[in-house]
Coordinates of C-alpha atoms in Angstrom, one line a residue:
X1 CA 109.3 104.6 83.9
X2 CA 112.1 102.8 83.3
X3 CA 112.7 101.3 80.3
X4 CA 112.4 97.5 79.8
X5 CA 112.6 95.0 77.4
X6 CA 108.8 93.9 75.9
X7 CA 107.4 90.7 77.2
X8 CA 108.2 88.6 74.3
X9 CA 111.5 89.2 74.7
X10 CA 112.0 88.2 78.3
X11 CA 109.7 85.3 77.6
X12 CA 112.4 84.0 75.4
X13 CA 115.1 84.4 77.7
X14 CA 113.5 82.5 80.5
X15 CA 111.6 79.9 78.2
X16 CA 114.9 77.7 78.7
X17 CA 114.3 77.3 82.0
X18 CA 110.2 76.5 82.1
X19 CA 111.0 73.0 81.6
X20 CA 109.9 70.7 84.5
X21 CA 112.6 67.7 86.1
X22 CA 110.1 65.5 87.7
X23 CA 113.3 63.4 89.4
X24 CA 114.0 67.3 90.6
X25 CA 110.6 67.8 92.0
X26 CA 109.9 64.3 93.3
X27 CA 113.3 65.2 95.1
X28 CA 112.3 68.3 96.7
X29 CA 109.2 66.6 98.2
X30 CA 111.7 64.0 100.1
X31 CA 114.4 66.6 101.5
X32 CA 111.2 68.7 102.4
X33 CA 108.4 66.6 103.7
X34 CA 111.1 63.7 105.2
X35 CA 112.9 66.7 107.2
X36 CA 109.7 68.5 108.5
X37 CA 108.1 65.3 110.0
X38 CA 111.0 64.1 111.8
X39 CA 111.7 67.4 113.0
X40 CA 108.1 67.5 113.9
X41 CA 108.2 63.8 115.8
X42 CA 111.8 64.9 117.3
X43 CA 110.5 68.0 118.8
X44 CA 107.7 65.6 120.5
X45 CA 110.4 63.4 122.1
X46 CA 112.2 66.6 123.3
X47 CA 109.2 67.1 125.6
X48 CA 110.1 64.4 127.7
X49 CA 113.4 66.4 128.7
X50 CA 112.4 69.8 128.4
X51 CA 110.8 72.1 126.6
X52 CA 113.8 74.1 126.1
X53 CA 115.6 71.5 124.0
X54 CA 112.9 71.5 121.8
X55 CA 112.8 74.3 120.7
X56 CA 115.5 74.4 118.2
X57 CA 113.4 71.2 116.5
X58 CA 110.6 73.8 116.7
X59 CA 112.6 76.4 114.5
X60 CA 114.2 74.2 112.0
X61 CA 110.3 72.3 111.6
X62 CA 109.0 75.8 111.1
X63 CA 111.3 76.8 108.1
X64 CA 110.8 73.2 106.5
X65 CA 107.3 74.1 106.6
X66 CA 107.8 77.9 104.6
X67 CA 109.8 75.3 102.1
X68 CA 106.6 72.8 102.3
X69 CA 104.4 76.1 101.3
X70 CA 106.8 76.8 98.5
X71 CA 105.9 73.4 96.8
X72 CA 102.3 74.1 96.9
X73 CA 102.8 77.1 95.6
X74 CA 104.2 75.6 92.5
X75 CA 101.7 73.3 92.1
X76 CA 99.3 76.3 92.1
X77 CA 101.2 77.5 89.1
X78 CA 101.2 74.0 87.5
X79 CA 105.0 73.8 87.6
X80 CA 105.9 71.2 90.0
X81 CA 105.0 68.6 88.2
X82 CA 103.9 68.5 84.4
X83 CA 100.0 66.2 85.4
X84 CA 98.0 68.8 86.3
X85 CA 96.2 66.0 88.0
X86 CA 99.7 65.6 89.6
X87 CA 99.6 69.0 91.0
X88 CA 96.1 69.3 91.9
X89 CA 96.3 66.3 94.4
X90 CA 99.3 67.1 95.9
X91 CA 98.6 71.2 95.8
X92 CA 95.7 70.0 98.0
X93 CA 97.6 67.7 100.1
X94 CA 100.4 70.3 100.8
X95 CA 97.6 73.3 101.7
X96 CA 96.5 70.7 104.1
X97 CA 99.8 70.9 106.1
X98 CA 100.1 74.4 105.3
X99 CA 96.4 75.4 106.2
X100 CA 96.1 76.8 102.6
X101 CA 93.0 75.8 100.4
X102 CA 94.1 75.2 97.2
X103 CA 92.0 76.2 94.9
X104 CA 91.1 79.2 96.8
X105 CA 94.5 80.2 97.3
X106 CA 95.7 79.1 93.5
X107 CA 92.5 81.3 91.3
X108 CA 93.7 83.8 94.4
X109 CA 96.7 83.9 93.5
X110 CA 96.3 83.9 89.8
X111 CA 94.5 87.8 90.3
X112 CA 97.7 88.9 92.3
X113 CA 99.9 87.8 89.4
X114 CA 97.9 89.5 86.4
X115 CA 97.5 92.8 89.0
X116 CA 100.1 93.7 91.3
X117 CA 101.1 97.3 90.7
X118 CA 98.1 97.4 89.3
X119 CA 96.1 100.5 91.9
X120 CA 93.3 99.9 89.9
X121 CA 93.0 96.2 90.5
X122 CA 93.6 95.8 94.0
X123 CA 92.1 93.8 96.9
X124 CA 92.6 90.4 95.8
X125 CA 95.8 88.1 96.8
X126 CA 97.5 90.8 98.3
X127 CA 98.2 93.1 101.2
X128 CA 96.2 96.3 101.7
X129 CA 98.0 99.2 100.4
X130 CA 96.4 102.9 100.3
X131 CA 97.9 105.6 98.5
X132 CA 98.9 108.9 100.5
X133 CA 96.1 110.5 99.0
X134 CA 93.6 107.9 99.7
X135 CA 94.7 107.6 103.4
X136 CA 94.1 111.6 103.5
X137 CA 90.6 111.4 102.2
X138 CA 89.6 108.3 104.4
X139 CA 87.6 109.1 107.1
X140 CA 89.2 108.8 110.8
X141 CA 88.1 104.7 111.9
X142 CA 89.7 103.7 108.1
X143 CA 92.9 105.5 108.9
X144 CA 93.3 103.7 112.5
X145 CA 92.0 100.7 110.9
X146 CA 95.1 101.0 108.0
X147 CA 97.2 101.7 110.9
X148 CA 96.9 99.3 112.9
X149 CA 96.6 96.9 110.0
X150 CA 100.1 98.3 109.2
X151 CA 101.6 97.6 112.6
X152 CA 104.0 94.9 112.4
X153 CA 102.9 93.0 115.4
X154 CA 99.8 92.9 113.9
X155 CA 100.9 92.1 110.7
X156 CA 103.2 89.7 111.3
X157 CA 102.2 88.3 114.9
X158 CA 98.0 88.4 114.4
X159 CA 98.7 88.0 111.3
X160 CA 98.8 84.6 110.5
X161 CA 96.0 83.6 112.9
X162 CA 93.7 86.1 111.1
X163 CA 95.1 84.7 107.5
X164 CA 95.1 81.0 107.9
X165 CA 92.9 80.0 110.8
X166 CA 89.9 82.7 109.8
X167 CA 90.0 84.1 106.4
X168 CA 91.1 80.6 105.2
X169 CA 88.5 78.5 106.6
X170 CA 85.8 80.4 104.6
X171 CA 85.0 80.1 101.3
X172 CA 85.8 83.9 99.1
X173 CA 82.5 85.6 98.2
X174 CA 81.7 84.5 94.5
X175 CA 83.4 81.4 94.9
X176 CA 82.6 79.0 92.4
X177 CA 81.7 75.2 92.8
X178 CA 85.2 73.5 92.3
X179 CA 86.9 76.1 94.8
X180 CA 84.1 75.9 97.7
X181 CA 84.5 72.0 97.6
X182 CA 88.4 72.1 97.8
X183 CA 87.8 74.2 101.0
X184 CA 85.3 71.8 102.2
X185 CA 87.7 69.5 101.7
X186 CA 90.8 71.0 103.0
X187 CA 88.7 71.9 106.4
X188 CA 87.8 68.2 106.4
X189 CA 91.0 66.9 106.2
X190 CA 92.5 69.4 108.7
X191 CA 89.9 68.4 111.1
X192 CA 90.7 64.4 110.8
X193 CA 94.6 65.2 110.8
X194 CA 94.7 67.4 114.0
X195 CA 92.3 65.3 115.7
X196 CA 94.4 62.0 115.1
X197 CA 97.7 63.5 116.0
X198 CA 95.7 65.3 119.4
X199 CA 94.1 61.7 119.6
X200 CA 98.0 60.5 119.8
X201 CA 99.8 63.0 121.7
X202 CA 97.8 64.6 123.5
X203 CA 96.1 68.2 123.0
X204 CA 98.8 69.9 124.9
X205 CA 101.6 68.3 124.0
X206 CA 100.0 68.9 120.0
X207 CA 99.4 72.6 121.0
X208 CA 102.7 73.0 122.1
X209 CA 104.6 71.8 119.1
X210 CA 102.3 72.9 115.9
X211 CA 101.4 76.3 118.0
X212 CA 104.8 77.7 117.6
X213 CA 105.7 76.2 114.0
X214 CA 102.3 77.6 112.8
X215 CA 103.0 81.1 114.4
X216 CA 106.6 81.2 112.7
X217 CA 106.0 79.5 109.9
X218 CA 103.0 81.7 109.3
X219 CA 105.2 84.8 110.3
X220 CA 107.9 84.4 108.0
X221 CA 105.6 83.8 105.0
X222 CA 103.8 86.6 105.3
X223 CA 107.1 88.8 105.8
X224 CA 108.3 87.3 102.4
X225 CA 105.3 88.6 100.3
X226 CA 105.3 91.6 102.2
X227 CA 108.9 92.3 101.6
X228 CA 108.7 90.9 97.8
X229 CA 106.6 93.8 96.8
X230 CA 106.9 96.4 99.2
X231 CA 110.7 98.1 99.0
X232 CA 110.8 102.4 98.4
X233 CA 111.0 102.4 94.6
X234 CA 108.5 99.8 94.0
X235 CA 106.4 99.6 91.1
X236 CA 102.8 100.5 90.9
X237 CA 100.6 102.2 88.3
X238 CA 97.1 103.1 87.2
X239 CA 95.9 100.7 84.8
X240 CA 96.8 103.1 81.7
X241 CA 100.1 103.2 82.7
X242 CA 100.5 99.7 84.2
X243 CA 103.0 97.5 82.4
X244 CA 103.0 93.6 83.5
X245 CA 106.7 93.4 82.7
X246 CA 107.5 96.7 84.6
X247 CA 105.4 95.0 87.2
X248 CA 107.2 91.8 87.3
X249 CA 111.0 93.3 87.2
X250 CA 110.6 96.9 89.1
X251 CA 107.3 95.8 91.4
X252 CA 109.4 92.8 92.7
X253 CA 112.6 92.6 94.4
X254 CA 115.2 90.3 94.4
X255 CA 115.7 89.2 98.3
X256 CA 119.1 88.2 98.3
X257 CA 119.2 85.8 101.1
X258 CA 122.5 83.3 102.4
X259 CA 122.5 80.1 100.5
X260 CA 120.6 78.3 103.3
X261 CA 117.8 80.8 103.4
X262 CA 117.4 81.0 100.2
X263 CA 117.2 76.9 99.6
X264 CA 114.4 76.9 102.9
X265 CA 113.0 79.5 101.5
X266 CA 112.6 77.4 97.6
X267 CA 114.4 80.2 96.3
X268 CA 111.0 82.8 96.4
X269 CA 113.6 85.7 96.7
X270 CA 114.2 85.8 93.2
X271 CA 110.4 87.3 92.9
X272 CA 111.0 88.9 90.2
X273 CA 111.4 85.8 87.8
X274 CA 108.7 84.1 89.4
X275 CA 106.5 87.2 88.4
X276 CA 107.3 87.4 84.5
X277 CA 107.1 83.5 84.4
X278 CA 105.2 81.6 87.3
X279 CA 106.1 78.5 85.3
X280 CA 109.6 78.5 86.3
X281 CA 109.9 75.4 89.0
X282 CA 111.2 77.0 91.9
X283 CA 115.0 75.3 91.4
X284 CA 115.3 77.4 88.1
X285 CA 114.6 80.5 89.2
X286 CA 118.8 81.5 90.1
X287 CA 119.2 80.3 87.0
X288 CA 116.9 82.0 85.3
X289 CA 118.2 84.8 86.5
X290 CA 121.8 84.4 85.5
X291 CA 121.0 84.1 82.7
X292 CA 119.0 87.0 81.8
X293 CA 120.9 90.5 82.3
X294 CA 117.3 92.6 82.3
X295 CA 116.3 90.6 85.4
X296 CA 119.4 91.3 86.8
X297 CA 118.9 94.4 87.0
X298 CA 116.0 94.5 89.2
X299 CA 115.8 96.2 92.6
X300 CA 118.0 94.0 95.1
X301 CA 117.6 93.8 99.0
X302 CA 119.2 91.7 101.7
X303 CA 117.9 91.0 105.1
X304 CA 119.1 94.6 106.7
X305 CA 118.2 96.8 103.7
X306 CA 114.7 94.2 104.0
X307 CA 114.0 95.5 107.1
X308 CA 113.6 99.1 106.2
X309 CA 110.2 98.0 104.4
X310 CA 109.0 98.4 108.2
X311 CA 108.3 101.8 108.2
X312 CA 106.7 102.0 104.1
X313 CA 102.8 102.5 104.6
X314 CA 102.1 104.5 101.8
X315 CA 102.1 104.5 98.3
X316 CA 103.2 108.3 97.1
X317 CA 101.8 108.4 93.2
X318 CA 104.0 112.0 92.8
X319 CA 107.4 110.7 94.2
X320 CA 107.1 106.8 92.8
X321 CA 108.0 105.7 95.9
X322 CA 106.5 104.4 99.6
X323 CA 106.6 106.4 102.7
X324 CA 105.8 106.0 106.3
X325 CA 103.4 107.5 108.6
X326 CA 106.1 109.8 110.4
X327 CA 106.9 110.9 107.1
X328 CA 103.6 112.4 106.6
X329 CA 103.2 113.7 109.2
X330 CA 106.5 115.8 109.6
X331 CA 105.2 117.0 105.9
X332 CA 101.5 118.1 107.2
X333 CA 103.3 120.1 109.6
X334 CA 104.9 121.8 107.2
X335 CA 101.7 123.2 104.7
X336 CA 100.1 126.2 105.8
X337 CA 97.8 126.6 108.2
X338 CA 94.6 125.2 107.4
X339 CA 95.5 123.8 104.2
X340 CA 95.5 120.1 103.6
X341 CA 96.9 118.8 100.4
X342 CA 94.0 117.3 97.9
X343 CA 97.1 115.4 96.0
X344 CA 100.5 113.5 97.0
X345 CA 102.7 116.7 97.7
X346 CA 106.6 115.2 98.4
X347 CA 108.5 116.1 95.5
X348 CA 111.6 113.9 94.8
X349 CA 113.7 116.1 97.7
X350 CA 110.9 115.5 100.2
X351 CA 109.9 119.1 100.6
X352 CA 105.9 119.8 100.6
X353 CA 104.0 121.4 98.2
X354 CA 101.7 124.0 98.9
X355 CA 98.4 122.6 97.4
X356 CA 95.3 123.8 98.9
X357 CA 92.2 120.8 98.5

């Protein structure tokens, strides 16, 4: 494990930049909200003409949406604004737009921040990773399950229709009182807002302009968690082992994205200083990380190395590092006959291990 500075000591370093600008915030929900309804409204008109020229509308709508989903998200962490109040109202005005419950998605969330890396503490707020070992001792529908769970058009294309317009609309199991109303809510609201916009365009016209912004909207969000923690030397640990700061600085990457992308995109790709301090507002985190040289020195991707992370599947516990299916399977190949490793058996060259179960 690598060595890293304690949490205190990070703490300090990004305390600085915790501080919330309310003109800053109030700012971002005008050159956000402003952009994505007239995009929205333009992309209407367009229909007149053709369908074609609204399509463009339909791609710059869709990335002021990921933006829009970026502000709830920092209401969720209580650093938008400094009212919690504040941040609760518009949090659950925001998931509206973004089909996001927020109090389902913010206590959610709050698990994936205290456990990712964490194999001990999986399942909630994040994608379904197996270990190379437990793939191996899952029976056969659990491994085509995973697999096809793993599949990028499933992931990415099903995805968002299985995440926001199913698991969404249902309340988690154990959900307490304050989070099953706020989904009540949020489906209430959804309701009257897509019913009055159908009521004013039309259904088609409505399904053809929030159809595709939801599917690529819904697309690209899901691509930058799954990207943000799923790179080959990643970070994740039993619990005994598990260290949050080793979490927060090796588990997440730095995405480093064009300027543009990375202001559409509320600056997410620096990951890795939203993970040691969630209270950072979203227009201090490059900052943030200037100015710290341990978070500078965590695992950095852009777009082409990003879209390696296609083929990592599984979590190897003996090489520290995520391979594909392929992978193992060239390895299987290689033990003896009839012997079927009971552990993960890459060393750090790739070459199997001859373990017997």
């Amino acid at each position: 494990m690598k060595q890293q500075p304690s949490i205190a000591q990070l703490k300090q370093q990004v305390a600085p930049f915790e501080q919330i600008d309310t003109p800053a915030s109030l700012w971002q929900l005008v050159n956000t909200l402003v952009p994505l309804f007239a995009l929205w409204y333009a992309a209407y008109v367009s229909l007149a003409v053709s369908y074609w020229l609204a399509i463009p509308f339909l791609i710059a709508a869709s990335g002021f949406m990921v933006r829009t989903f970026i502000l709830f998200h920092d209401c969720c962490h209580q650093s938008f604004f400094k009212s919690r109040r504040a941040n609760d109202i518009l949090g659950t005005i925001l998931g509206v737009l973004t089909l996001v419950p927020y109090q389902q998605w913010k206590n959610a969330h709050a698990i994936h921040h205290s456990t990712s890396g964490n194999l001990d503490k999986r399942g909630t707020g994040d994608l379904w990773i197996l270990t190379v070992d437990e793939y191996l001792a899952s029976p056969f529908w659990r491994r085509i399950a995973y697999r096809i769970y793993r599949n990028p058009l499933v992931m990415f294309g099903a995805g968002p229709i299985g995440v926001f317009l199913v698991q969404y609309r249902f309340n988690r199991k154990g959900a307490r009182g304050k989070e099953r109303i706020g989904n009540y809510l949020t489906n209430v609201l959804l309701v009257g807002l897509y019913s009055l916009l159908i009521w004013a365009i039309g259904w088609q016209s409505f399904l053809l302009i929030q159809g595709p912004i939801f599917m690529l909207s819904g697309s690209l969000g899901i691509w930058l968690f799954y990207v943000q923690h799923q790179f080959e030397d990643s970070y994740f640990e039993h619990k005994e082992e598990w260290s949050y700061v080793s979490a927060a600085v090796e588990g997440s990457s730095y995405y480093k994205l064009p300027a543009w992308l990375q202001w559409i995109t509320g600056n997410i790709g620096f990951h890795h200083v939203h993970h040691l301090s969630p209270k950072v507002p979203n227009y201090r985190l490059a900052q943030a990380h200037e100015a710290s040289v341990p978070l500078q020195q965590a695992t950095t991707i852009d777009i082409p190395q990003s879209l390696k992370s296609l083929r990592f599947h599984l979590w190897d516990e003996r090489t520290k590092q995520f391979i594909g299916f392929r992978e193992l399977k060239r390895a299987r190949r290689k033990t003896p006959s009839g012997k079927t490793p009971s552990r993960s058996w890459l060393d750090a060259g790739g070459t199997p291990r001859n373990e017997s179960a």
